[in-house]
């Protein structure tokens, strides 16, 4: 419709005569080895998974000083798990280290000292429990992460004020009518167009 005001002619050109722009279609990954591609993929996962409230450098430094993560590292490499990291043992097939960062699948395991900051960043905008858990589950993980999110939302005064629903009035029992045609009820619906 927009082109009707122009004088134009549509001409069919077969695909053989259409010269594609090869530079825009050239794959950059063609000259990379599979190992480089895998490392690049892992780096992209780590960068995407990092919460913006915490820098990658902070996560690496905290991971090196966090006793819990060091115990997990020891458990992964020696298969001897200490009691304080038994919750990690359940997920040992999903855990790995990449450049000093503990990952569970595509999610970063946040060190203990940074968890409060990550929770505060996820709670920005005061989402409900379900939304906050969903935000966290896409990028980060630690044992009892969901419970921590629930506690933050339940402890937030703003969230409790807004989310407290007004309790409905209790249903009142009506007394039975003394006889027929004493109490009449009707449902009205309309206007109806048949």
mmCIF file of C-alpha atoms in Angstrom:
data_model
loop_
_atom_site.group_PDB
_atom_site.id
_atom_site.type_symbol
_atom_site.label_atom_id
_atom_site.label_comp_id
_atom_site.label_asym_id
_atom_site.label_seq_id
_atom_site.Cartn_x
_atom_site.Cartn_y
_atom_site.Cartn_z
ATOM 1 C CA UNK A 1 0.000 0.000 0.000
ATOM 2 C CA UNK A 2 2.801 2.390 0.859
ATOM 3 C CA UNK A 3 4.494 1.788 -2.490
ATOM 4 C CA UNK A 4 1.439 2.543 -4.611
ATOM 5 C CA UNK A 5 2.335 6.210 -4.833
ATOM 6 C CA UNK A 6 5.624 5.318 -6.580
ATOM 7 C CA UNK A 7 6.073 4.310 -10.186
ATOM 8 C CA UNK A 8 7.874 0.978 -9.878
ATOM 9 C CA UNK A 9 8.328 -2.241 -11.765
ATOM 10 C CA UNK A 10 8.891 -5.644 -10.113
ATOM 11 C CA UNK A 11 11.343 -7.843 -12.002
ATOM 12 C CA UNK A 12 12.042 -11.457 -11.061
ATOM 13 C CA UNK A 13 15.728 -12.330 -10.747
ATOM 14 C CA UNK A 14 16.690 -15.987 -10.276
ATOM 15 C CA UNK A 15 18.912 -16.857 -7.333
ATOM 16 C CA UNK A 16 21.813 -17.799 -9.619
ATOM 17 C CA UNK A 17 22.162 -14.204 -10.773
ATOM 18 C CA UNK A 18 21.798 -12.702 -7.284
ATOM 19 C CA UNK A 19 25.298 -12.100 -5.937
ATOM 20 C CA UNK A 20 25.275 -12.384 -2.144
ATOM 21 C CA UNK A 21 27.494 -10.201 0.009
ATOM 22 C CA UNK A 22 30.022 -12.815 1.069
ATOM 23 C CA UNK A 23 31.784 -10.637 3.654
ATOM 24 C CA UNK A 24 28.640 -10.184 5.731
ATOM 25 C CA UNK A 25 28.026 -13.947 5.636
ATOM 26 C CA UNK A 26 31.585 -14.973 6.429
ATOM 27 C CA UNK A 27 31.784 -16.905 9.678
ATOM 28 C CA UNK A 28 34.328 -15.596 12.155
ATOM 29 C CA UNK A 29 34.449 -18.973 13.887
ATOM 30 C CA UNK A 30 35.658 -20.821 10.789
ATOM 31 C CA UNK A 31 39.355 -20.471 11.642
ATOM 32 C CA UNK A 32 38.985 -21.254 15.376
ATOM 33 C CA UNK A 33 39.655 -24.699 16.781
ATOM 34 C CA UNK A 34 36.937 -26.572 18.717
ATOM 35 C CA UNK A 35 38.855 -25.993 21.977
ATOM 36 C CA UNK A 36 38.927 -22.221 21.381
ATOM 37 C CA UNK A 37 35.208 -22.264 20.583
ATOM 38 C CA UNK A 38 34.483 -24.192 23.798
ATOM 39 C CA UNK A 39 36.553 -21.750 25.892
ATOM 40 C CA UNK A 40 34.833 -18.804 24.210
ATOM 41 C CA UNK A 41 31.428 -20.366 24.939
ATOM 42 C CA UNK A 42 32.306 -20.837 28.623
ATOM 43 C CA UNK A 43 33.542 -17.230 28.854
ATOM 44 C CA UNK A 44 30.265 -16.007 27.360
ATOM 45 C CA UNK A 45 28.309 -18.080 29.884
ATOM 46 C CA UNK A 46 30.313 -16.630 32.772
ATOM 47 C CA UNK A 47 29.924 -13.068 31.506
ATOM 48 C CA UNK A 48 26.180 -13.456 30.906
ATOM 49 C CA UNK A 49 25.602 -15.166 34.246
ATOM 50 C CA UNK A 50 27.401 -12.528 36.309
ATOM 51 C CA UNK A 51 25.001 -10.280 38.205
ATOM 52 C CA UNK A 52 25.681 -6.663 37.282
ATOM 53 C CA UNK A 53 25.863 -5.645 40.957
ATOM 54 C CA UNK A 54 29.032 -7.697 41.387
ATOM 55 C CA UNK A 55 32.084 -7.547 39.144
ATOM 56 C CA UNK A 56 33.768 -10.652 37.802
ATOM 57 C CA UNK A 57 36.964 -9.659 39.613
ATOM 58 C CA UNK A 58 35.096 -9.513 42.936
ATOM 59 C CA UNK A 59 33.612 -12.953 42.354
ATOM 60 C CA UNK A 60 37.036 -14.425 41.559
ATOM 61 C CA UNK A 61 38.694 -12.787 44.599
ATOM 62 C CA UNK A 62 35.882 -13.802 46.940
ATOM 63 C CA UNK A 63 35.915 -17.343 45.560
ATOM 64 C CA UNK A 64 39.637 -17.651 46.323
ATOM 65 C CA UNK A 65 39.040 -16.549 49.930
ATOM 66 C CA UNK A 66 35.734 -18.343 50.545
ATOM 67 C CA UNK A 67 36.325 -21.457 52.643
ATOM 68 C CA UNK A 68 33.100 -23.063 51.442
ATOM 69 C CA UNK A 69 34.114 -22.804 47.774
ATOM 70 C CA UNK A 70 37.640 -23.988 48.566
ATOM 71 C CA UNK A 71 36.138 -27.044 50.286
ATOM 72 C CA UNK A 72 33.963 -27.677 47.221
ATOM 73 C CA UNK A 73 37.050 -27.454 45.007
ATOM 74 C CA UNK A 74 38.812 -29.972 47.231
ATOM 75 C CA UNK A 75 35.758 -32.235 47.137
ATOM 76 C CA UNK A 76 35.551 -32.088 43.343
ATOM 77 C CA UNK A 77 39.222 -32.929 42.811
ATOM 78 C CA UNK A 78 39.728 -35.477 45.617
ATOM 79 C CA UNK A 79 36.142 -36.762 45.977
ATOM 80 C CA UNK A 80 36.426 -36.242 49.755
ATOM 81 C CA UNK A 81 33.576 -33.984 50.818
ATOM 82 C CA UNK A 82 33.584 -32.139 54.134
ATOM 83 C CA UNK A 83 30.374 -31.914 56.147
ATOM 84 C CA UNK A 84 29.859 -28.188 55.516
ATOM 85 C CA UNK A 85 29.644 -28.750 51.737
ATOM 86 C CA UNK A 86 27.470 -31.878 51.620
ATOM 87 C CA UNK A 87 24.770 -29.887 49.800
ATOM 88 C CA UNK A 88 27.193 -29.330 46.925
ATOM 89 C CA UNK A 89 27.980 -33.054 46.653
ATOM 90 C CA UNK A 90 24.470 -33.705 45.325
ATOM 91 C CA UNK A 91 25.301 -31.519 42.311
ATOM 92 C CA UNK A 92 28.914 -32.649 41.833
ATOM 93 C CA UNK A 93 28.265 -33.748 38.232
ATOM 94 C CA UNK A 94 27.043 -30.233 37.382
ATOM 95 C CA UNK A 95 29.854 -28.337 39.148
ATOM 96 C CA UNK A 96 33.073 -27.163 37.497
ATOM 97 C CA UNK A 97 35.700 -24.464 37.893
ATOM 98 C CA UNK A 98 36.535 -22.005 35.136
ATOM 99 C CA UNK A 99 39.215 -19.368 35.723
ATOM 100 C CA UNK A 100 38.680 -19.456 39.482
ATOM 101 C CA UNK A 101 34.887 -19.299 39.329
ATOM 102 C CA UNK A 102 32.723 -22.185 40.487
ATOM 103 C CA UNK A 103 29.899 -22.898 38.036
ATOM 104 C CA UNK A 104 26.850 -25.093 38.349
ATOM 105 C CA UNK A 105 25.917 -25.672 34.736
ATOM 106 C CA UNK A 106 25.593 -22.171 33.281
ATOM 107 C CA UNK A 107 25.081 -20.450 36.639
ATOM 108 C CA UNK A 108 27.754 -18.895 38.839
ATOM 109 C CA UNK A 109 28.012 -20.149 42.409
ATOM 110 C CA UNK A 110 28.180 -16.945 44.442
ATOM 111 C CA UNK A 111 30.635 -16.845 47.377
ATOM 112 C CA UNK A 112 29.119 -16.364 50.849
ATOM 113 C CA UNK A 113 30.223 -12.756 51.343
ATOM 114 C CA UNK A 114 28.645 -11.560 48.060
ATOM 115 C CA UNK A 115 25.279 -13.289 48.429
ATOM 116 C CA UNK A 116 23.637 -10.390 50.274
ATOM 117 C CA UNK A 117 24.613 -7.952 47.486
ATOM 118 C CA UNK A 118 23.296 -10.321 44.822
ATOM 119 C CA UNK A 119 20.032 -10.759 46.727
ATOM 120 C CA UNK A 120 19.663 -6.985 47.102
ATOM 121 C CA UNK A 121 20.276 -6.502 43.371
ATOM 122 C CA UNK A 122 17.703 -9.177 42.513
ATOM 123 C CA UNK A 123 15.214 -7.552 44.893
ATOM 124 C CA UNK A 124 15.568 -4.177 43.174
ATOM 125 C CA UNK A 125 12.132 -3.052 42.073
ATOM 126 C CA UNK A 126 10.513 -5.190 44.774
ATOM 127 C CA UNK A 127 9.452 -8.199 42.720
ATOM 128 C CA UNK A 128 7.491 -10.897 44.458
ATOM 129 C CA UNK A 129 8.981 -14.165 45.648
ATOM 130 C CA UNK A 130 8.360 -15.985 42.361
ATOM 131 C CA UNK A 131 9.849 -13.222 40.179
ATOM 132 C CA UNK A 132 12.877 -12.821 42.405
ATOM 133 C CA UNK A 133 13.561 -16.558 42.386
ATOM 134 C CA UNK A 134 13.247 -16.574 38.597
ATOM 135 C CA UNK A 135 15.752 -13.704 38.320
ATOM 136 C CA UNK A 136 18.236 -15.520 40.509
ATOM 137 C CA UNK A 137 17.778 -18.953 38.919
ATOM 138 C CA UNK A 138 18.751 -17.700 35.477
ATOM 139 C CA UNK A 139 22.200 -16.510 36.532
ATOM 140 C CA UNK A 140 23.343 -17.594 40.000
ATOM 141 C CA UNK A 141 23.121 -20.454 42.478
ATOM 142 C CA UNK A 142 24.128 -21.448 45.980
ATOM 143 C CA UNK A 143 22.609 -23.935 48.425
ATOM 144 C CA UNK A 144 19.257 -22.709 49.756
ATOM 145 C CA UNK A 145 19.231 -19.786 47.292
ATOM 146 C CA UNK A 146 15.436 -19.976 46.999
ATOM 147 C CA UNK A 147 15.038 -19.873 50.780
ATOM 148 C CA UNK A 148 17.294 -16.796 50.950
ATOM 149 C CA UNK A 149 15.146 -15.053 48.322
ATOM 150 C CA UNK A 150 11.960 -15.894 50.232
ATOM 151 C CA UNK A 151 13.432 -14.503 53.454
ATOM 152 C CA UNK A 152 14.449 -11.234 51.756
ATOM 153 C CA UNK A 153 10.972 -10.678 50.289
ATOM 154 C CA UNK A 154 9.203 -11.634 53.529
ATOM 155 C CA UNK A 155 11.439 -9.282 55.542
ATOM 156 C CA UNK A 156 10.933 -6.327 53.172
ATOM 157 C CA UNK A 157 8.468 -3.837 54.666
ATOM 158 C CA UNK A 158 7.559 -2.378 51.279
ATOM 159 C CA UNK A 159 6.757 -5.789 49.850
ATOM 160 C CA UNK A 160 4.655 -6.845 52.831
ATOM 161 C CA UNK A 161 2.643 -3.607 52.760
ATOM 162 C CA UNK A 162 1.862 -3.904 49.079
ATOM 163 C CA UNK A 163 1.361 -7.646 48.842
ATOM 164 C CA UNK A 164 -0.932 -8.137 51.823
ATOM 165 C CA UNK A 165 -4.307 -8.820 50.258
ATOM 166 C CA UNK A 166 -7.447 -7.559 51.938
ATOM 167 C CA UNK A 167 -9.079 -10.516 53.533
ATOM 168 C CA UNK A 168 -12.570 -11.082 52.160
ATOM 169 C CA UNK A 169 -15.504 -10.733 54.481
ATOM 170 C CA UNK A 170 -16.640 -14.030 55.904
ATOM 171 C CA UNK A 171 -19.628 -15.545 54.161
ATOM 172 C CA UNK A 172 -22.852 -15.015 56.043
ATOM 173 C CA UNK A 173 -25.282 -17.842 56.336
ATOM 174 C CA UNK A 174 -28.751 -16.932 55.264
ATOM 175 C CA UNK A 175 -31.667 -18.263 57.181
ATOM 176 C CA UNK A 176 -34.062 -20.501 55.368
ATOM 177 C CA UNK A 177 -37.267 -18.735 54.312
ATOM 178 C CA UNK A 178 -40.362 -19.479 56.364
ATOM 179 C CA UNK A 179 -42.355 -20.514 53.294
ATOM 180 C CA UNK A 180 -42.438 -20.525 49.499
ATOM 181 C CA UNK A 181 -42.130 -17.224 47.597
ATOM 182 C CA UNK A 182 -40.935 -15.309 50.663
ATOM 183 C CA UNK A 183 -37.342 -14.920 49.500
ATOM 184 C CA UNK A 184 -36.680 -14.764 45.754
ATOM 185 C CA UNK A 185 -33.277 -14.538 44.036
ATOM 186 C CA UNK A 186 -32.605 -13.887 40.368
ATOM 187 C CA UNK A 187 -29.467 -13.648 38.262
ATOM 188 C CA UNK A 188 -29.523 -10.860 35.699
ATOM 189 C CA UNK A 189 -27.508 -10.975 32.515
ATOM 190 C CA UNK A 190 -27.643 -8.682 29.580
ATOM 191 C CA UNK A 191 -27.912 -7.101 27.143
ATOM 192 C CA UNK A 192 -27.768 -10.202 25.034
ATOM 193 C CA UNK A 193 -27.502 -10.132 21.237
ATOM 194 C CA UNK A 194 -28.529 -13.455 19.769
#
